[in-house]
mmCIF file of C-alpha atoms and ligand atoms in Angstrom:
data_model
loop_
_atom_site.group_PDB
_atom_site.id
_atom_site.type_symbol
_atom_site.label_atom_id
_atom_site.label_comp_id
_atom_site.label_asym_id
_atom_site.label_seq_id
_atom_site.Cartn_x
_atom_site.Cartn_y
_atom_site.Cartn_z
ATOM 1 C CA UNK I 918 -19.063 6.681 -34.639
ATOM 2 C CA UNK I 919 -19.952 6.987 -30.945
ATOM 3 C CA UNK I 920 -17.072 7.706 -28.519
ATOM 4 C CA UNK I 921 -15.940 4.665 -26.524
ATOM 5 C CA UNK I 922 -17.328 4.733 -22.976
ATOM 6 C CA UNK I 923 -14.717 3.693 -20.381
ATOM 7 C CA UNK I 924 -15.664 0.601 -18.401
ATOM 8 C CA UNK I 925 -16.687 1.700 -14.871
ATOM 9 C CA UNK I 926 -14.082 0.685 -12.281
ATOM 10 C CA UNK I 927 -16.447 -1.481 -10.231
ATOM 11 C CA UNK I 928 -17.373 -3.509 -13.329
ATOM 12 C CA UNK I 929 -13.748 -3.787 -14.373
ATOM 13 C CA UNK I 930 -12.781 -5.015 -10.889
ATOM 14 C CA UNK I 931 -15.628 -7.519 -10.997
ATOM 15 C CA UNK I 932 -14.543 -8.780 -14.422
ATOM 16 C CA UNK I 933 -10.905 -9.086 -13.374
ATOM 17 C CA UNK I 934 -11.888 -10.957 -10.215
ATOM 18 C CA UNK I 935 -13.998 -13.382 -12.222
ATOM 19 C CA UNK I 936 -11.117 -14.204 -14.563
ATOM 20 C CA UNK I 937 -8.061 -13.779 -12.349
ATOM 21 C CA UNK I 938 -9.268 -13.447 -8.733
ATOM 22 C CA UNK I 939 -7.851 -16.846 -7.826
ATOM 23 C CA UNK I 940 -4.706 -16.630 -9.964
ATOM 24 C CA UNK I 941 -1.312 -16.626 -8.278
ATOM 25 C CA UNK I 942 0.460 -13.373 -7.448
ATOM 26 C CA UNK I 943 2.810 -13.393 -10.446
ATOM 27 C CA UNK I 944 -0.150 -13.909 -12.809
ATOM 28 C CA UNK I 945 -2.157 -11.108 -11.186
ATOM 29 C CA UNK I 946 0.839 -8.785 -11.603
ATOM 30 C CA UNK I 947 1.327 -9.802 -15.251
ATOM 31 C CA UNK I 948 -2.361 -9.377 -16.075
ATOM 32 C CA UNK I 949 -2.431 -5.977 -14.363
ATOM 33 C CA UNK I 950 0.589 -4.756 -16.327
ATOM 34 C CA UNK I 951 -1.158 -5.818 -19.515
ATOM 35 C CA UNK I 952 -4.509 -4.287 -18.516
ATOM 36 C CA UNK I 953 -3.282 -0.945 -17.159
ATOM 37 C CA UNK I 954 0.131 -0.380 -18.795
ATOM 38 C CA UNK I 955 1.561 3.011 -17.825
ATOM 39 C CA UNK I 956 -1.555 3.670 -15.729
ATOM 40 C CA UNK I 957 -0.248 1.294 -13.078
ATOM 41 C CA UNK I 958 1.796 1.930 -9.896
ATOM 42 C CA UNK I 959 2.509 0.234 -6.570
ATOM 43 C CA UNK I 960 2.066 1.628 -3.070
ATOM 44 C CA UNK I 961 4.580 0.327 -0.559
ATOM 45 C CA UNK I 962 5.247 1.035 3.107
ATOM 46 C CA UNK I 963 8.671 -0.642 2.926
ATOM 47 C CA UNK I 964 7.499 -2.501 6.002
ATOM 48 C CA UNK I 965 7.770 -6.044 7.339
ATOM 49 C CA UNK I 966 6.592 -7.934 4.226
ATOM 50 C CA UNK I 967 7.116 -5.306 1.533
ATOM 51 C CA UNK I 968 10.147 -6.981 -0.015
ATOM 52 C CA UNK I 969 8.022 -9.822 -1.392
ATOM 53 C CA UNK I 970 5.637 -7.761 -3.529
ATOM 54 C CA UNK I 971 8.471 -5.455 -4.603
ATOM 55 C CA UNK I 972 10.582 -8.450 -5.625
ATOM 56 C CA UNK I 973 7.714 -9.923 -7.665
ATOM 57 C CA UNK I 974 7.287 -6.563 -9.409
ATOM 58 C CA UNK I 975 11.021 -6.064 -9.955
ATOM 59 C CA UNK I 976 11.213 -9.413 -11.774
ATOM 60 C CA UNK I 977 8.978 -8.107 -14.546
ATOM 61 C CA UNK I 978 9.063 -4.299 -14.390
ATOM 62 C CA UNK I 979 11.593 -2.632 -12.053
ATOM 63 C CA UNK I 980 10.667 0.741 -13.568
ATOM 64 C CA UNK I 981 7.109 0.574 -12.221
ATOM 65 C CA UNK I 982 6.404 3.697 -10.126
ATOM 66 C CA UNK I 983 6.485 2.774 -6.417
ATOM 67 C CA UNK I 984 4.782 5.300 -4.138
ATOM 68 C CA UNK I 985 5.976 5.653 -0.531
ATOM 69 C CA UNK I 986 4.147 7.783 2.018
ATOM 70 C CA UNK I 987 6.892 9.850 3.607
ATOM 71 C CA UNK I 988 4.999 10.928 6.726
ATOM 72 C CA UNK I 989 8.169 12.209 8.413
ATOM 73 C CA UNK I 990 7.222 9.938 11.320
ATOM 74 C CA UNK I 991 8.903 6.720 10.179
ATOM 75 C CA UNK I 992 11.486 4.691 12.058
ATOM 76 C CA UNK I 993 14.992 5.442 10.806
ATOM 77 C CA UNK I 994 15.257 1.682 10.240
ATOM 78 C CA UNK I 995 12.433 1.871 7.688
ATOM 79 C CA UNK I 996 14.167 4.605 5.711
ATOM 80 C CA UNK I 997 17.411 2.626 5.685
ATOM 81 C CA UNK I 998 15.482 -0.472 4.628
ATOM 82 C CA UNK I 999 13.835 1.467 1.809
ATOM 83 C CA UNK I 1000 17.242 2.496 0.453
ATOM 84 C CA UNK I 1001 18.514 -1.085 0.761
ATOM 85 C CA UNK I 1002 15.561 -2.600 -1.124
ATOM 86 C CA UNK I 1003 15.665 0.030 -3.852
ATOM 87 C CA UNK I 1004 19.303 -0.808 -4.487
ATOM 88 C CA UNK I 1005 19.065 -4.602 -4.161
ATOM 89 C CA UNK I 1006 15.908 -4.979 -6.256
ATOM 90 C CA UNK I 1007 16.954 -2.396 -8.853
ATOM 91 C CA UNK I 1008 13.786 -0.299 -8.497
ATOM 92 C CA UNK I 1009 14.214 2.806 -10.626
ATOM 93 C CA UNK I 1010 11.139 4.928 -9.896
ATOM 94 C CA UNK I 1011 10.424 5.163 -6.158
ATOM 95 C CA UNK I 1012 8.529 8.333 -5.308
ATOM 96 C CA UNK I 1013 8.127 9.855 -1.833
ATOM 97 C CA UNK I 1014 4.657 11.313 -1.227
ATOM 98 C CA UNK I 1015 4.973 14.198 1.235
ATOM 99 C CA UNK I 1016 2.345 15.936 3.365
ATOM 100 C CA UNK I 1017 1.315 19.423 2.301
ATOM 101 C CA UNK I 1018 3.635 21.858 4.090
ATOM 102 C CA UNK I 1019 1.065 24.608 4.636
ATOM 103 C CA UNK I 1020 -1.511 22.115 5.966
ATOM 104 C CA UNK I 1021 1.061 20.839 8.455
ATOM 105 C CA UNK I 1022 1.899 24.404 9.516
ATOM 106 C CA UNK I 1023 -1.769 25.073 10.147
ATOM 107 C CA UNK I 1024 -2.906 21.808 11.720
ATOM 108 C CA UNK I 1025 0.231 20.195 13.139
ATOM 109 C CA UNK I 1026 2.775 22.969 13.744
ATOM 110 C CA UNK I 1027 4.482 21.070 16.572
ATOM 111 C CA UNK I 1028 4.376 17.666 14.868
ATOM 112 C CA UNK I 1029 2.454 16.270 17.838
ATOM 113 C CA UNK I 1030 -0.983 15.801 16.297
ATOM 114 C CA UNK I 1031 -0.489 12.025 16.408
ATOM 115 C CA UNK I 1032 -0.745 12.253 20.199
ATOM 116 C CA UNK I 1033 -4.083 14.051 20.251
ATOM 117 C CA UNK I 1034 -5.917 13.284 16.999
ATOM 118 C CA UNK I 1035 -4.606 10.264 15.122
ATOM 119 C CA UNK I 1036 -7.348 10.306 12.479
ATOM 120 C CA UNK I 1037 -6.553 13.899 11.557
ATOM 121 C CA UNK I 1038 -2.820 13.186 11.587
ATOM 122 C CA UNK I 1039 -3.258 10.167 9.254
ATOM 123 C CA UNK I 1040 -5.474 12.254 7.027
ATOM 124 C CA UNK I 1041 -2.815 14.986 6.698
ATOM 125 C CA UNK I 1042 0.215 12.758 6.445
ATOM 126 C CA UNK I 1043 -1.172 9.748 4.599
ATOM 127 C CA UNK I 1044 -4.603 9.926 3.011
ATOM 128 C CA UNK I 1045 -4.355 13.359 1.390
ATOM 129 C CA UNK I 1046 -0.831 12.807 -0.041
ATOM 130 C CA UNK I 1047 -1.831 9.355 -1.284
ATOM 131 C CA UNK I 1048 -4.940 10.703 -3.011
ATOM 132 C CA UNK I 1049 -2.733 13.154 -4.920
ATOM 133 C CA UNK I 1050 -0.078 10.498 -5.554
ATOM 134 C CA UNK I 1051 -2.371 7.838 -7.018
ATOM 135 C CA UNK I 1052 -4.579 10.282 -8.927
ATOM 136 C CA UNK I 1053 -2.637 10.012 -12.211
ATOM 137 C CA UNK I 1054 -2.869 6.215 -12.154
ATOM 138 C CA UNK I 1055 -5.736 3.935 -13.111
ATOM 139 C CA UNK I 1056 -4.663 1.249 -10.672
ATOM 140 C CA UNK I 1057 -2.086 0.404 -8.038
ATOM 141 C CA UNK I 1058 -0.742 -2.659 -6.226
ATOM 142 C CA UNK I 1059 -0.756 -2.985 -2.466
ATOM 143 C CA UNK I 1060 0.794 -5.665 -0.257
ATOM 144 C CA UNK I 1061 -2.327 -6.196 1.850
ATOM 145 C CA UNK I 1062 -3.186 -9.716 2.921
ATOM 146 C CA UNK I 1063 -6.249 -11.445 4.346
ATOM 147 C CA UNK I 1064 -4.084 -13.003 7.063
ATOM 148 C CA UNK I 1065 -2.993 -9.669 8.520
ATOM 149 C CA UNK I 1066 -6.149 -8.970 10.521
ATOM 150 C CA UNK I 1067 -9.778 -9.975 10.917
ATOM 151 C CA UNK I 1068 -10.765 -6.729 9.159
ATOM 152 C CA UNK I 1069 -9.095 -7.972 5.955
ATOM 153 C CA UNK I 1070 -10.296 -11.581 5.774
ATOM 154 C CA UNK I 1071 -12.445 -11.083 2.670
ATOM 155 C CA UNK I 1072 -9.950 -9.001 0.714
ATOM 156 C CA UNK I 1073 -10.340 -9.579 -3.085
ATOM 157 C CA UNK I 1074 -7.590 -9.400 -5.705
ATOM 158 C CA UNK I 1075 -9.159 -6.371 -7.435
ATOM 159 C CA UNK I 1076 -11.214 -3.636 -5.716
ATOM 160 C CA UNK I 1077 -12.745 -0.449 -7.099
ATOM 161 C CA UNK I 1078 -11.780 2.792 -5.342
ATOM 162 C CA UNK I 1079 -13.946 5.398 -7.010
ATOM 163 C CA UNK I 1080 -12.860 5.326 -10.641
ATOM 164 C CA UNK I 1081 -9.584 3.574 -9.794
ATOM 165 C CA UNK I 1082 -8.681 -0.029 -9.008
ATOM 166 C CA UNK I 1083 -6.629 -1.317 -6.103
ATOM 167 C CA UNK I 1084 -4.889 -4.649 -6.660
ATOM 168 C CA UNK I 1085 -3.848 -7.061 -3.913
ATOM 169 C CA UNK I 1086 -1.681 -9.801 -5.509
ATOM 170 C CA UNK I 1087 -0.711 -11.288 -2.116
ATOM 171 C CA UNK I 1088 -4.249 -11.348 -0.757
ATOM 172 C CA UNK I 1089 -4.212 -15.042 0.241
ATOM 173 C CA UNK I 1090 -0.568 -15.388 1.278
ATOM 174 C CA UNK I 1091 0.061 -16.541 4.842
ATOM 175 C CA UNK I 1092 3.143 -16.264 7.013
ATOM 176 C CA UNK I 1093 4.671 -19.553 5.863
ATOM 177 C CA UNK I 1094 4.383 -18.720 2.166
ATOM 178 C CA UNK I 1095 5.838 -15.253 2.735
ATOM 179 C CA UNK I 1096 8.765 -16.677 4.695
ATOM 180 C CA UNK I 1097 9.401 -19.395 2.108
ATOM 181 C CA UNK I 1098 9.456 -16.804 -0.681
ATOM 182 C CA UNK I 1099 11.721 -14.498 1.302
ATOM 183 C CA UNK I 1100 14.185 -17.319 1.973
ATOM 184 C CA UNK I 1101 14.096 -18.699 -1.575
ATOM 185 C CA UNK I 1102 14.994 -15.272 -2.970
ATOM 186 C CA UNK I 1103 17.346 -14.197 -0.168
ATOM 187 C CA UNK I 1104 15.360 -11.064 0.547
ATOM 188 C CA UNK I 1105 16.573 -8.979 3.493
ATOM 189 C CA UNK I 1106 14.140 -8.694 6.423
ATOM 190 C CA UNK I 1107 13.062 -5.331 7.814
ATOM 191 C CA UNK I 1108 15.470 -4.818 10.731
ATOM 192 C CA UNK I 1109 12.629 -4.339 13.252
ATOM 193 C CA UNK I 1110 11.058 -7.752 12.569
ATOM 194 C CA UNK I 1111 13.548 -9.517 14.803
ATOM 195 C CA UNK I 1112 12.453 -7.172 17.608
ATOM 196 C CA UNK I 1113 8.833 -8.369 17.325
ATOM 197 C CA UNK I 1114 7.407 -5.754 14.956
ATOM 198 C CA UNK I 1115 5.146 -7.527 12.423
ATOM 199 C CA UNK I 1116 3.316 -4.570 10.867
ATOM 200 C CA UNK I 1117 5.429 -1.449 10.684
ATOM 201 C CA UNK I 1118 4.099 2.070 10.213
ATOM 202 C CA UNK I 1119 4.954 5.386 11.825
ATOM 203 C CA UNK I 1120 7.141 5.214 14.922
ATOM 204 C CA UNK I 1121 4.739 6.934 17.380
ATOM 205 C CA UNK I 1122 1.894 4.554 16.447
ATOM 206 C CA UNK I 1123 3.646 1.186 16.172
ATOM 207 C CA UNK I 1124 4.683 -1.321 18.831
ATOM 208 C CA UNK I 1125 5.994 -4.882 18.734
ATOM 209 C CA UNK I 1126 3.416 -7.698 19.025
ATOM 210 C CA UNK I 1127 3.392 -10.867 21.104
ATOM 211 C CA UNK I 1128 2.896 -14.416 19.828
ATOM 212 C CA UNK I 1129 -0.805 -15.032 19.166
ATOM 213 C CA UNK I 1130 -1.660 -11.387 18.525
ATOM 214 C CA UNK I 1131 -2.889 -10.156 15.123
ATOM 215 C CA UNK I 1132 0.058 -8.923 13.065
ATOM 216 C CA UNK I 1133 -1.543 -5.482 13.087
ATOM 217 C CA UNK I 1134 -2.290 -5.425 16.827
ATOM 218 C CA UNK I 1135 0.759 -3.206 17.300
ATOM 219 C CA UNK I 1136 -0.667 -0.452 15.099
ATOM 220 C CA UNK I 1137 -2.396 2.339 17.069
ATOM 221 C CA UNK I 1138 -2.419 -0.027 20.056
ATOM 222 C CA UNK I 1139 -4.640 1.219 22.863
ATOM 223 C CA UNK I 1140 -6.990 3.059 20.515
ATOM 224 C CA UNK I 1141 -9.989 1.869 18.488
ATOM 225 C CA UNK I 1142 -8.198 2.810 15.281
ATOM 226 C CA UNK I 1143 -7.195 -0.169 13.111
ATOM 227 C CA UNK I 1144 -6.534 1.415 9.702
ATOM 228 C CA UNK I 1145 -5.032 4.771 8.738
ATOM 229 C CA UNK I 1146 -7.683 5.610 6.167
ATOM 230 C CA UNK I 1147 -5.688 5.040 3.001
ATOM 231 C CA UNK I 1148 -7.458 1.727 2.453
ATOM 232 C CA UNK I 1149 -10.864 2.895 3.699
ATOM 233 C CA UNK I 1150 -13.393 5.371 2.327
ATOM 234 C CA UNK I 1151 -11.160 8.342 3.171
ATOM 235 C CA UNK I 1152 -9.047 7.887 0.077
ATOM 236 C CA UNK I 1153 -12.072 7.656 -2.208
ATOM 237 C CA UNK I 1154 -13.572 10.758 -0.592
ATOM 238 C CA UNK I 1155 -10.387 12.750 -1.140
ATOM 239 C CA UNK I 1156 -10.197 11.632 -4.770
ATOM 240 C CA UNK I 1157 -13.801 12.704 -5.295
ATOM 241 C CA UNK I 1158 -13.547 15.902 -3.222
ATOM 242 C CA UNK I 1159 -10.537 17.100 -5.174
ATOM 243 C CA UNK I 1160 -12.222 16.247 -8.457
ATOM 244 C CA UNK I 1161 -9.311 13.933 -9.145
ATOM 245 C CA UNK I 1162 -9.870 11.405 -11.870
ATOM 246 C CA UNK I 1163 -7.549 8.578 -12.889
ATOM 247 C CA UNK I 1164 -5.855 8.856 -16.233
ATOM 248 C CA UNK I 1165 -8.014 6.991 -18.684
ATOM 249 C CA UNK I 1166 -10.089 5.545 -15.867
HETATM 250 S S1 SF4 J 2698 0.294 6.498 11.876
HETATM 251 FE FE1 SF4 J 2698 0.468 7.930 13.625
HETATM 252 S S2 SF4 J 2698 2.156 9.348 13.137
HETATM 253 FE FE2 SF4 J 2698 1.599 8.229 11.246
HETATM 254 S S3 SF4 J 2698 0.226 9.597 10.201
HETATM 255 FE FE3 SF4 J 2698 -1.070 8.195 11.418
HETATM 256 S S4 SF4 J 2698 -1.374 9.165 13.460
HETATM 257 FE FE4 SF4 J 2698 0.289 10.253 12.368
#
């Protein structure tokens, strides 16, 4: 008997989009749990809208691994919010992904690289740790949404990232739906939201936004940078460069 050939990730993503691409978030989460089992995780920034995806996950599998990029550049408010959500939602497997200590010593000994080379800083503190963190998993959830920025307006539910699959259950949720869900389930807001922060990342690279601005306009404001690299080709390149393959992918 011939060995079974794993379905390539881009074909699997295509198949899942055909069947479930327009399903609601809870259905996408349920289908993903069925499809990927223990090969599934979630990546969360514990930012402005993170409580919604985490709540949806906690309803069906609070033990799902949740990966958090601990860049050591977060607002203290974000770290407090992370602890609050973990406790209130009953999440039992939240994992901090840390930058490589020797790489930081070599390339960012003063911790000021974000002031001079943001791409390199994001690579060291986000993309490389995430590549190692997601490597054991076939697929992972993100909280990305089409409404967050013009660069995300064609975001699908399932996307191939090398031999892995990234899943965006909230892809078509807008502000009103997010707020309604948050209120219906009494989810605590990130403390910085009331100060005008709508997309919250590292402290040195995040500012509040004004009415009418893209939610992500406060990220790397004043530079051409709009994404940190973890959702762009950088992650795929690191996975390939390191020879990292997803479990069973
Ligand atoms: S968002 Fe800013 S501080 Fe955070 S890793 Fe990227 S450049 Fe560095």
